[in-house]
Amino acid sequence: MARRRLARRQSMTKRVHSIAVIAGDGIGKEVIPAGIAALEAAMRGTGAELSFTELPWGCEYYGQCGRMMDRDGFERLATFDAIYLGAIGSPTVPDHIAVWDLLLPLRQRFQQYVNLRPMRLLPGLSSPLANRGPADIDMICVRENSEGEYAGLGGRLHVGTPHEVAEQTGLFTRHGIERIVRYGFETASRRPRQLLASATKSNALRHSMVLWDEVTESVAAAYPSVTLRKYHVDALAARMISHPQTLDVIVCSNLFGDILTDIGSALSGSLGIAPGANINPERDYPSMFEPIHGSAPDIAGKGVANPIGAIWAGAQMLDHLGHRDAHDRVVGAIERVIASGRSRTPDLGGQGTTRELGDAISSEI
Ligand code: NAI
Ligand code: MG
């Protein structure tokens, strides 16, 4: 492990970065090729390159093999510098199997405890909120990604009988809260507003969220330049709608972040735009980059999915691999193509296809 960790740290200065690609299901298969094309364009001329290895895992694979991924899947993935993921999920496989056989264990096993999700209204797009522009909606969510409500603990008893019971236990550790809150403060301290909102619910969740608040307060002492505000998550959800301009970095638990980032992506004009990075900051394991949307069975196969979430997540991957310039080139190209109105997919009110929008972004890069 120490050797792998060293290799991954050095991967920031490597000439070839090895990327495992799991396009997955539904529109995952449509948006990932657009992402790969954009990333290759962005790396051209940098002296470094990406080497992609496609892995056929997901629900279709489950249909053939009865498993979401190979038995040695984690061991194989651990050898890569990063993982690029489309989406997992299909009407043919129960969601809790699809998610628990691949996605959540991956985030946990590889200690990808930071889920970093920008929520930003790009110039040229309109938000569903009236009279709000890009200056009002520019937030980033730092979501706990390894424990909390999605720890997976619990069980069912007396299944199928009238007194059937299900228990789902949230698990919060001081260590887990401290590392995510610290990452939240670090993120806030690098942004101009130096503003951190902590999502809590310590009025009702009197054990887990009280610990959350206590740990947050104790970490805050090390970041005197950052203004910390504490909001109950329900009020924070409302605030994202009514006063989005008052929010910058949001740090929150796993479930809260899942919900708040769907609100944030809707405020940004479309779920199809929002990117997400699952980061293991210590680089002991590969980090994973994916659009936040799912496999969208309702539009899958039509070639009209918005590829921006996948392309932007790919840009986050370049940043993580040490190529901040290439990241900026990709995000800049997304911004210019959107601002020009050149190509828009139906979710953005246009008639363009995944390929047209993807090609427009790649050639802009
Ligand atoms: P979803 O994100 O797939 O779709 C929600 C709505 O947004 C749909 O109307 C869809 O057409 C639209 N949409 C999503 N991405 C879009 C894009 N790129 N361009 C245009 N429109 C887009 O969420 P849903 O329907 O709840 O889940 C569908 C499947 O995906 C389920 O099996 C679910 O478990 C899975 N899922 C997987 C995730 C992952 O792999 N990380 C995340 C969320 C859901
Ligand atoms: Mg979600």
PDB file of C-alpha atoms in Angstrom, residues 57-340:
ATOM      1  CA  TRP A  57     -19.216  -3.203 -15.341  1.00  0.00           C
ATOM      2  CA  GLY A  58     -22.746  -2.196 -14.424  1.00  0.00           C
ATOM      3  CA  CYS A  59     -26.275  -3.527 -14.732  1.00  0.00           C
ATOM      4  CA  GLU A  60     -25.844  -5.092 -18.176  1.00  0.00           C
ATOM      5  CA  TYR A  61     -22.863  -6.994 -16.804  1.00  0.00           C
ATOM      6  CA  TYR A  62     -25.041  -8.016 -13.858  1.00  0.00           C
ATOM      7  CA  GLY A  63     -27.549  -9.458 -16.313  1.00  0.00           C
ATOM      8  CA  GLN A  64     -24.811 -11.636 -17.828  1.00  0.00           C
ATOM      9  CA  CYS A  65     -22.680 -12.506 -14.792  1.00  0.00           C
ATOM     10  CA  GLY A  66     -24.906 -11.959 -11.760  1.00  0.00           C
ATOM     11  CA  ARG A  67     -22.417  -9.405 -10.415  1.00  0.00           C
ATOM     12  CA  MET A  68     -22.052  -5.672 -10.910  1.00  0.00           C
ATOM     13  CA  MET A  69     -18.267  -5.976 -11.225  1.00  0.00           C
ATOM     14  CA  ASP A  70     -15.593  -8.678 -11.327  1.00  0.00           C
ATOM     15  CA  ARG A  71     -14.744 -10.465  -8.080  1.00  0.00           C
ATOM     16  CA  ASP A  72     -11.278  -8.883  -8.072  1.00  0.00           C
ATOM     17  CA  GLY A  73     -12.724  -5.518  -9.144  1.00  0.00           C
ATOM     18  CA  PHE A  74     -11.441  -3.511  -6.187  1.00  0.00           C
ATOM     19  CA  GLU A  75      -7.927  -4.943  -6.447  1.00  0.00           C
ATOM     20  CA  ARG A  76      -7.817  -4.070 -10.147  1.00  0.00           C
ATOM     21  CA  LEU A  77      -9.216  -0.590  -9.672  1.00  0.00           C
ATOM     22  CA  ALA A  78      -6.681   0.080  -6.916  1.00  0.00           C
ATOM     23  CA  THR A  79      -3.878  -0.022  -9.502  1.00  0.00           C
ATOM     24  CA  PHE A  80      -5.197   2.988 -11.463  1.00  0.00           C
ATOM     25  CA  ASP A  81      -4.423   6.670 -10.914  1.00  0.00           C
ATOM     26  CA  ALA A  82      -8.124   7.601 -11.109  1.00  0.00           C
ATOM     27  CA  ILE A  83     -11.565   6.260 -12.006  1.00  0.00           C
ATOM     28  CA  TYR A  84     -13.907   7.941 -14.483  1.00  0.00           C
ATOM     29  CA  LEU A  85     -17.519   6.839 -14.015  1.00  0.00           C
ATOM     30  CA  GLY A  86     -20.683   7.455 -16.050  1.00  0.00           C
ATOM     31  CA  ALA A  87     -23.757   6.238 -14.171  1.00  0.00           C
ATOM     32  CA  ILE A  88     -24.966   3.036 -12.587  1.00  0.00           C
ATOM     33  CA  GLY A  89     -28.594   1.914 -12.553  1.00  0.00           C
ATOM     34  CA  SER A  90     -31.180   0.212 -14.713  1.00  0.00           C
ATOM     35  CA  PRO A  91     -34.862  -0.645 -14.391  1.00  0.00           C
ATOM     36  CA  THR A  92     -33.821  -4.316 -14.724  1.00  0.00           C
ATOM     37  CA  VAL A  93     -31.761  -4.408 -11.495  1.00  0.00           C
ATOM     38  CA  PRO A  94     -33.104  -3.222  -8.119  1.00  0.00           C
ATOM     39  CA  ASP A  95     -31.390   0.088  -7.323  1.00  0.00           C
ATOM     40  CA  HIS A  96     -30.225  -0.998  -3.877  1.00  0.00           C
ATOM     41  CA  ILE A  97     -28.327  -3.906  -5.465  1.00  0.00           C
ATOM     42  CA  ALA A  98     -26.803  -1.771  -8.215  1.00  0.00           C
ATOM     43  CA  VAL A  99     -25.739   0.919  -5.775  1.00  0.00           C
ATOM     44  CA  TRP A 100     -24.518  -1.432  -3.031  1.00  0.00           C
ATOM     45  CA  ASP A 101     -22.620  -3.808  -5.313  1.00  0.00           C
ATOM     46  CA  LEU A 102     -20.514  -1.105  -6.874  1.00  0.00           C
ATOM     47  CA  LEU A 103     -20.919   2.581  -6.173  1.00  0.00           C
ATOM     48  CA  LEU A 104     -21.132   2.956  -2.392  1.00  0.00           C
ATOM     49  CA  PRO A 105     -18.607   0.217  -1.507  1.00  0.00           C
ATOM     50  CA  LEU A 106     -16.193   1.827  -3.937  1.00  0.00           C
ATOM     51  CA  ARG A 107     -16.495   5.202  -2.228  1.00  0.00           C
ATOM     52  CA  GLN A 108     -16.050   3.513   1.167  1.00  0.00           C
ATOM     53  CA  ARG A 109     -13.278   1.026   0.324  1.00  0.00           C
ATOM     54  CA  PHE A 110     -11.206   3.672  -1.398  1.00  0.00           C
ATOM     55  CA  GLN A 111     -11.771   6.176   1.419  1.00  0.00           C
ATOM     56  CA  GLN A 112     -13.195   8.699  -1.041  1.00  0.00           C
ATOM     57  CA  TYR A 113     -14.575  10.567   1.906  1.00  0.00           C
ATOM     58  CA  VAL A 114     -14.903  13.906   0.141  1.00  0.00           C
ATOM     59  CA  ASN A 115     -17.632  14.360  -2.430  1.00  0.00           C
ATOM     60  CA  LEU A 116     -16.945  17.726  -4.027  1.00  0.00           C
ATOM     61  CA  ARG A 117     -19.818  19.124  -6.053  1.00  0.00           C
ATOM     62  CA  PRO A 118     -19.775  22.623  -7.587  1.00  0.00           C
ATOM     63  CA  MET A 119     -23.224  24.171  -8.113  1.00  0.00           C
ATOM     64  CA  ARG A 120     -22.901  27.154 -10.372  1.00  0.00           C
ATOM     65  CA  LEU A 121     -25.165  28.927 -12.841  1.00  0.00           C
ATOM     66  CA  LEU A 122     -23.166  29.292 -16.045  1.00  0.00           C
ATOM     67  CA  PRO A 123     -23.482  32.611 -17.895  1.00  0.00           C
ATOM     68  CA  GLY A 124     -26.021  32.184 -20.681  1.00  0.00           C
ATOM     69  CA  LEU A 125     -28.237  29.723 -18.831  1.00  0.00           C
ATOM     70  CA  SER A 126     -31.325  30.675 -16.932  1.00  0.00           C
ATOM     71  CA  SER A 127     -32.086  29.388 -13.494  1.00  0.00           C
ATOM     72  CA  PRO A 128     -35.629  28.300 -12.597  1.00  0.00           C
ATOM     73  CA  LEU A 129     -35.378  31.055  -9.962  1.00  0.00           C
ATOM     74  CA  ALA A 130     -36.722  34.352 -11.302  1.00  0.00           C
ATOM     75  CA  ASN A 131     -34.284  37.272 -11.498  1.00  0.00           C
ATOM     76  CA  ARG A 132     -31.234  35.265 -10.431  1.00  0.00           C
ATOM     77  CA  GLY A 133     -28.002  35.319 -12.406  1.00  0.00           C
ATOM     78  CA  PRO A 134     -24.567  33.679 -12.279  1.00  0.00           C
ATOM     79  CA  ALA A 135     -23.427  36.039  -9.483  1.00  0.00           C
ATOM     80  CA  ASP A 136     -26.217  34.726  -7.240  1.00  0.00           C
ATOM     81  CA  ILE A 137     -25.725  31.003  -7.726  1.00  0.00           C
ATOM     82  CA  ASP A 138     -22.123  29.967  -7.155  1.00  0.00           C
ATOM     83  CA  MET A 139     -21.814  27.355  -4.434  1.00  0.00           C
ATOM     84  CA  ILE A 140     -19.791  24.255  -3.806  1.00  0.00           C
ATOM     85  CA  CYS A 141     -20.844  21.327  -1.678  1.00  0.00           C
ATOM     86  CA  VAL A 142     -18.339  19.360   0.404  1.00  0.00           C
ATOM     87  CA  ARG A 143     -20.316  16.223   1.175  1.00  0.00           C
ATOM     88  CA  GLU A 144     -19.242  13.466   3.556  1.00  0.00           C
ATOM     89  CA  ASN A 145     -19.022  10.386   1.379  1.00  0.00           C
ATOM     90  CA  SER A 146     -17.964   7.421   3.481  1.00  0.00           C
ATOM     91  CA  GLU A 147     -20.273   7.028   6.485  1.00  0.00           C
ATOM     92  CA  GLY A 148     -23.259   8.836   8.019  1.00  0.00           C
ATOM     93  CA  GLU A 149     -26.706   7.899   6.808  1.00  0.00           C
ATOM     94  CA  TYR A 150     -25.229   5.816   3.966  1.00  0.00           C
ATOM     95  CA  ALA A 151     -23.041   3.651   6.201  1.00  0.00           C
ATOM     96  CA  GLY A 152     -25.198   0.727   5.159  1.00  0.00           C
ATOM     97  CA  LEU A 153     -25.752  -0.595   8.662  1.00  0.00           C
ATOM     98  CA  GLY A 154     -28.966  -2.269   9.704  1.00  0.00           C
ATOM     99  CA  GLY A 155     -31.140  -5.106   8.580  1.00  0.00           C
ATOM    100  CA  ARG A 156     -34.583  -6.529   8.174  1.00  0.00           C
ATOM    101  CA  LEU A 157     -36.381  -8.994  10.391  1.00  0.00           C
ATOM    102  CA  HIS A 158     -39.626 -10.970  10.068  1.00  0.00           C
ATOM    103  CA  VAL A 159     -39.482 -10.344   6.335  1.00  0.00           C
ATOM    104  CA  GLY A 160     -42.838 -10.689   4.605  1.00  0.00           C
ATOM    105  CA  THR A 161     -44.806 -10.999   7.827  1.00  0.00           C
ATOM    106  CA  PRO A 162     -47.153  -8.397   9.308  1.00  0.00           C
ATOM    107  CA  HIS A 163     -44.599  -7.365  11.904  1.00  0.00           C
ATOM    108  CA  GLU A 164     -41.740  -6.998   9.446  1.00  0.00           C
ATOM    109  CA  VAL A 165     -39.148  -4.493  10.645  1.00  0.00           C
ATOM    110  CA  ALA A 166     -36.365  -2.575   8.915  1.00  0.00           C
ATOM    111  CA  GLU A 167     -33.574  -0.855  10.790  1.00  0.00           C
ATOM    112  CA  GLN A 168     -31.273   1.642   9.076  1.00  0.00           C
ATOM    113  CA  THR A 169     -28.558   3.033  11.292  1.00  0.00           C
ATOM    114  CA  GLY A 170     -26.620   6.219  10.645  1.00  0.00           C
ATOM    115  CA  LEU A 171     -23.006   6.066  11.760  1.00  0.00           C
ATOM    116  CA  PHE A 172     -21.042   9.199  12.595  1.00  0.00           C
ATOM    117  CA  THR A 173     -17.465   9.142  13.859  1.00  0.00           C
ATOM    118  CA  ARG A 174     -15.482  12.034  15.275  1.00  0.00           C
ATOM    119  CA  HIS A 175     -12.692  11.128  12.849  1.00  0.00           C
ATOM    120  CA  GLY A 176     -15.101  11.073   9.887  1.00  0.00           C
ATOM    121  CA  ILE A 177     -16.737  14.383  10.763  1.00  0.00           C
ATOM    122  CA  GLU A 178     -13.470  16.096  11.546  1.00  0.00           C
ATOM    123  CA  ARG A 179     -11.799  15.230   8.251  1.00  0.00           C
ATOM    124  CA  ILE A 180     -14.741  16.377   6.124  1.00  0.00           C
ATOM    125  CA  VAL A 181     -15.307  19.572   8.086  1.00  0.00           C
ATOM    126  CA  ARG A 182     -11.598  20.372   7.832  1.00  0.00           C
ATOM    127  CA  TYR A 183     -11.788  19.886   4.063  1.00  0.00           C
ATOM    128  CA  GLY A 184     -14.785  22.233   4.074  1.00  0.00           C
ATOM    129  CA  PHE A 185     -12.821  24.917   5.905  1.00  0.00           C
ATOM    130  CA  GLU A 186      -9.825  24.447   3.596  1.00  0.00           C
ATOM    131  CA  THR A 187     -12.081  24.821   0.548  1.00  0.00           C
ATOM    132  CA  ALA A 188     -13.758  27.924   1.998  1.00  0.00           C
ATOM    133  CA  SER A 189     -10.424  29.498   2.920  1.00  0.00           C
ATOM    134  CA  ARG A 190      -9.302  29.336  -0.732  1.00  0.00           C
ATOM    135  CA  ARG A 191     -12.414  31.081  -2.061  1.00  0.00           C
ATOM    136  CA  PRO A 192     -12.862  34.857  -2.050  1.00  0.00           C
ATOM    137  CA  ARG A 193     -15.836  34.941   0.301  1.00  0.00           C
ATOM    138  CA  GLN A 194     -14.324  32.648   2.972  1.00  0.00           C
ATOM    139  CA  LEU A 195     -17.787  31.548   3.948  1.00  0.00           C
ATOM    140  CA  LEU A 196     -18.748  28.092   5.199  1.00  0.00           C
ATOM    141  CA  ALA A 197     -22.269  26.839   5.876  1.00  0.00           C
ATOM    142  CA  SER A 198     -22.558  23.709   7.984  1.00  0.00           C
ATOM    143  CA  ALA A 199     -25.751  21.701   7.423  1.00  0.00           C
ATOM    144  CA  THR A 200     -27.022  20.273  10.673  1.00  0.00           C
ATOM    145  CA  LYS A 201     -30.235  19.020  12.226  1.00  0.00           C
ATOM    146  CA  SER A 202     -29.127  18.897  15.821  1.00  0.00           C
ATOM    147  CA  ASN A 203     -32.551  19.910  17.071  1.00  0.00           C
ATOM    148  CA  ALA A 204     -34.083  16.588  16.019  1.00  0.00           C
ATOM    149  CA  LEU A 205     -31.099  14.273  15.496  1.00  0.00           C
ATOM    150  CA  ARG A 206     -29.910  14.651  19.023  1.00  0.00           C
ATOM    151  CA  HIS A 207     -26.931  12.300  18.885  1.00  0.00           C
ATOM    152  CA  SER A 208     -25.313  12.348  15.456  1.00  0.00           C
ATOM    153  CA  MET A 209     -25.852  15.990  14.579  1.00  0.00           C
ATOM    154  CA  VAL A 210     -24.942  17.230  18.048  1.00  0.00           C
ATOM    155  CA  LEU A 211     -21.576  15.497  17.581  1.00  0.00           C
ATOM    156  CA  TRP A 212     -21.409  17.047  14.094  1.00  0.00           C
ATOM    157  CA  ASP A 213     -21.904  20.536  15.553  1.00  0.00           C
ATOM    158  CA  GLU A 214     -19.380  20.004  18.354  1.00  0.00           C
ATOM    159  CA  VAL A 215     -16.682  18.776  15.992  1.00  0.00           C
ATOM    160  CA  THR A 216     -17.415  21.606  13.541  1.00  0.00           C
ATOM    161  CA  GLU A 217     -17.005  24.186  16.300  1.00  0.00           C
ATOM    162  CA  SER A 218     -13.718  22.654  17.381  1.00  0.00           C
ATOM    163  CA  VAL A 219     -12.288  22.614  13.840  1.00  0.00           C
ATOM    164  CA  ALA A 220     -13.432  26.219  13.300  1.00  0.00           C
ATOM    165  CA  ALA A 221     -10.903  27.470  15.833  1.00  0.00           C
ATOM    166  CA  ALA A 222      -8.079  26.703  13.369  1.00  0.00           C
ATOM    167  CA  TYR A 223      -9.682  28.829  10.617  1.00  0.00           C
ATOM    168  CA  PRO A 224     -10.319  32.283  12.091  1.00  0.00           C
ATOM    169  CA  SER A 225     -10.534  33.895   8.628  1.00  0.00           C
ATOM    170  CA  VAL A 226     -13.492  31.730   7.585  1.00  0.00           C
ATOM    171  CA  THR A 227     -17.002  32.757   8.653  1.00  0.00           C
ATOM    172  CA  LEU A 228     -18.899  29.697   9.825  1.00  0.00           C
ATOM    173  CA  ARG A 229     -22.689  29.655   9.744  1.00  0.00           C
ATOM    174  CA  LYS A 230     -24.768  26.777  10.988  1.00  0.00           C
ATOM    175  CA  TYR A 231     -28.147  26.017   9.415  1.00  0.00           C
ATOM    176  CA  HIS A 232     -30.641  23.259  10.020  1.00  0.00           C
ATOM    177  CA  VAL A 233     -30.751  21.369   6.751  1.00  0.00           C
ATOM    178  CA  ASP A 234     -34.424  22.074   6.065  1.00  0.00           C
ATOM    179  CA  ALA A 235     -33.880  25.809   6.462  1.00  0.00           C
ATOM    180  CA  LEU A 236     -30.716  25.533   4.358  1.00  0.00           C
ATOM    181  CA  ALA A 237     -32.673  23.859   1.553  1.00  0.00           C
ATOM    182  CA  ALA A 238     -35.125  26.773   1.645  1.00  0.00           C
ATOM    183  CA  ARG A 239     -32.265  29.278   1.769  1.00  0.00           C
ATOM    184  CA  MET A 240     -30.719  27.786  -1.384  1.00  0.00           C
ATOM    185  CA  ILE A 241     -33.953  28.793  -3.143  1.00  0.00           C
ATOM    186  CA  SER A 242     -34.706  32.102  -1.411  1.00  0.00           C
ATOM    187  CA  HIS A 243     -31.206  33.524  -0.789  1.00  0.00           C
ATOM    188  CA  PRO A 244     -28.707  31.522  -2.869  1.00  0.00           C
ATOM    189  CA  GLN A 245     -26.375  34.524  -2.976  1.00  0.00           C
ATOM    190  CA  THR A 246     -25.729  34.134   0.769  1.00  0.00           C
ATOM    191  CA  LEU A 247     -24.202  30.675   0.343  1.00  0.00           C
ATOM    192  CA  ASP A 248     -20.732  29.705  -0.839  1.00  0.00           C
ATOM    193  CA  VAL A 249     -19.216  26.477   0.562  1.00  0.00           C
ATOM    194  CA  ILE A 250     -21.601  24.002   2.197  1.00  0.00           C
ATOM    195  CA  VAL A 251     -20.292  21.128   4.330  1.00  0.00           C
ATOM    196  CA  CYS A 252     -22.717  18.350   5.114  1.00  0.00           C
ATOM    197  CA  SER A 253     -23.375  14.703   5.807  1.00  0.00           C
ATOM    198  CA  ASN A 254     -23.891  12.064   3.148  1.00  0.00           C
ATOM    199  CA  LEU A 255     -27.700  12.126   2.874  1.00  0.00           C
ATOM    200  CA  PHE A 256     -28.019  15.875   3.330  1.00  0.00           C
ATOM    201  CA  GLY A 257     -25.441  16.450   0.578  1.00  0.00           C
ATOM    202  CA  ASP A 258     -27.173  14.041  -1.759  1.00  0.00           C
ATOM    203  CA  ILE A 259     -30.395  16.034  -1.491  1.00  0.00           C
ATOM    204  CA  LEU A 260     -28.910  19.550  -1.375  1.00  0.00           C
ATOM    205  CA  THR A 261     -26.794  18.961  -4.490  1.00  0.00           C
ATOM    206  CA  ASP A 262     -29.804  17.894  -6.543  1.00  0.00           C
ATOM    207  CA  ILE A 263     -31.421  21.200  -5.509  1.00  0.00           C
ATOM    208  CA  GLY A 264     -28.204  23.014  -6.426  1.00  0.00           C
ATOM    209  CA  SER A 265     -27.985  21.373  -9.839  1.00  0.00           C
ATOM    210  CA  ALA A 266     -31.619  22.222 -10.562  1.00  0.00           C
ATOM    211  CA  LEU A 267     -30.877  25.855  -9.640  1.00  0.00           C
ATOM    212  CA  SER A 268     -27.992  25.744 -12.133  1.00  0.00           C
ATOM    213  CA  GLY A 269     -30.376  24.966 -14.958  1.00  0.00           C
ATOM    214  CA  SER A 270     -30.111  21.171 -15.293  1.00  0.00           C
ATOM    215  CA  LEU A 271     -29.130  18.043 -13.448  1.00  0.00           C
ATOM    216  CA  GLY A 272     -27.161  17.198 -16.593  1.00  0.00           C
ATOM    217  CA  ILE A 273     -24.576  19.899 -15.924  1.00  0.00           C
ATOM    218  CA  ALA A 274     -23.452  19.086 -12.404  1.00  0.00           C
ATOM    219  CA  PRO A 275     -20.117  17.331 -11.815  1.00  0.00           C
ATOM    220  CA  GLY A 276     -18.891  15.445  -8.777  1.00  0.00           C
ATOM    221  CA  ALA A 277     -15.498  14.308  -7.516  1.00  0.00           C
ATOM    222  CA  ASN A 278     -15.152  11.473  -4.993  1.00  0.00           C
ATOM    223  CA  ILE A 279     -11.788  12.257  -3.496  1.00  0.00           C
ATOM    224  CA  ASN A 280      -9.360  10.380  -1.294  1.00  0.00           C
ATOM    225  CA  PRO A 281      -7.226  13.389  -0.360  1.00  0.00           C
ATOM    226  CA  GLU A 282      -4.364  11.264   1.008  1.00  0.00           C
ATOM    227  CA  ARG A 283      -4.043   9.481  -2.365  1.00  0.00           C
ATOM    228  CA  ASP A 284      -3.864   6.076  -0.716  1.00  0.00           C
ATOM    229  CA  TYR A 285      -6.468   4.977  -3.257  1.00  0.00           C
ATOM    230  CA  PRO A 286      -7.677   6.234  -6.626  1.00  0.00           C
ATOM    231  CA  SER A 287     -10.280   8.988  -6.579  1.00  0.00           C
ATOM    232  CA  MET A 288     -13.370   8.763  -8.749  1.00  0.00           C
ATOM    233  CA  PHE A 289     -14.975  11.395 -10.960  1.00  0.00           C
ATOM    234  CA  GLU A 290     -18.564  11.274 -12.223  1.00  0.00           C
ATOM    235  CA  PRO A 291     -21.482  13.471 -13.235  1.00  0.00           C
ATOM    236  CA  ILE A 292     -23.963  13.598 -10.369  1.00  0.00           C
ATOM    237  CA  HIS A 293     -26.893  12.479 -12.510  1.00  0.00           C
ATOM    238  CA  GLY A 294     -27.961   8.861 -12.880  1.00  0.00           C
ATOM    239  CA  SER A 295     -28.510   6.615 -15.897  1.00  0.00           C
ATOM    240  CA  ALA A 296     -31.698   8.496 -16.930  1.00  0.00           C
ATOM    241  CA  PRO A 297     -33.611   5.534 -18.393  1.00  0.00           C
ATOM    242  CA  ASP A 298     -36.270   7.963 -19.685  1.00  0.00           C
ATOM    243  CA  ILE A 299     -33.880   9.463 -22.253  1.00  0.00           C
ATOM    244  CA  ALA A 300     -31.251   6.712 -22.578  1.00  0.00           C
ATOM    245  CA  GLY A 301     -30.498   5.548 -26.126  1.00  0.00           C
ATOM    246  CA  LYS A 302     -31.799   8.741 -27.736  1.00  0.00           C
ATOM    247  CA  GLY A 303     -28.435  10.495 -27.912  1.00  0.00           C
ATOM    248  CA  VAL A 304     -29.773  13.659 -26.277  1.00  0.00           C
ATOM    249  CA  ALA A 305     -28.229  13.500 -22.793  1.00  0.00           C
ATOM    250  CA  ASN A 306     -26.332  16.575 -21.711  1.00  0.00           C
ATOM    251  CA  PRO A 307     -22.620  15.618 -21.560  1.00  0.00           C
ATOM    252  CA  ILE A 308     -21.507  18.667 -19.553  1.00  0.00           C
ATOM    253  CA  GLY A 309     -21.700  16.990 -16.118  1.00  0.00           C
ATOM    254  CA  ALA A 310     -19.433  14.214 -17.363  1.00  0.00           C
ATOM    255  CA  ILE A 311     -17.040  16.597 -19.128  1.00  0.00           C
ATOM    256  CA  TRP A 312     -16.812  18.891 -16.094  1.00  0.00           C
ATOM    257  CA  ALA A 313     -16.220  15.888 -13.785  1.00  0.00           C
ATOM    258  CA  GLY A 314     -13.399  14.909 -16.141  1.00  0.00           C
ATOM    259  CA  ALA A 315     -11.951  18.394 -15.687  1.00  0.00           C
ATOM    260  CA  GLN A 316     -12.005  17.831 -11.907  1.00  0.00           C
ATOM    261  CA  MET A 317     -10.028  14.649 -12.565  1.00  0.00           C
ATOM    262  CA  LEU A 318      -7.380  16.570 -14.528  1.00  0.00           C
ATOM    263  CA  ASP A 319      -7.087  19.023 -11.654  1.00  0.00           C
ATOM    264  CA  HIS A 320      -6.651  16.143  -9.209  1.00  0.00           C
ATOM    265  CA  LEU A 321      -3.933  14.656 -11.431  1.00  0.00           C
ATOM    266  CA  GLY A 322      -1.977  17.898 -11.285  1.00  0.00           C
ATOM    267  CA  HIS A 323      -3.168  19.543 -14.502  1.00  0.00           C
ATOM    268  CA  ARG A 324      -4.929  22.666 -13.287  1.00  0.00           C
ATOM    269  CA  ASP A 325      -4.362  24.403 -16.640  1.00  0.00           C
ATOM    270  CA  ALA A 326      -6.058  21.594 -18.535  1.00  0.00           C
ATOM    271  CA  HIS A 327      -8.941  21.760 -16.029  1.00  0.00           C
ATOM    272  CA  ASP A 328      -9.317  25.462 -16.715  1.00  0.00           C
ATOM    273  CA  ARG A 329      -9.261  24.887 -20.472  1.00  0.00           C
ATOM    274  CA  VAL A 330     -12.126  22.408 -20.224  1.00  0.00           C
ATOM    275  CA  VAL A 331     -14.265  24.546 -17.913  1.00  0.00           C
ATOM    276  CA  GLY A 332     -13.532  27.660 -19.993  1.00  0.00           C
ATOM    277  CA  ALA A 333     -14.646  25.840 -23.142  1.00  0.00           C
ATOM    278  CA  ILE A 334     -17.867  24.691 -21.458  1.00  0.00           C
ATOM    279  CA  GLU A 335     -18.547  28.284 -20.407  1.00  0.00           C
ATOM    280  CA  ARG A 336     -17.893  29.749 -23.853  1.00  0.00           C
ATOM    281  CA  VAL A 337     -19.970  27.158 -25.703  1.00  0.00           C
ATOM    282  CA  ILE A 338     -22.878  27.683 -23.307  1.00  0.00           C
ATOM    283  CA  ALA A 339     -22.604  31.487 -23.414  1.00  0.00           C
ATOM    284  CA  SER A 340     -22.587  31.476 -27.222  1.00  0.00           C
TER     285      SER A 340
END
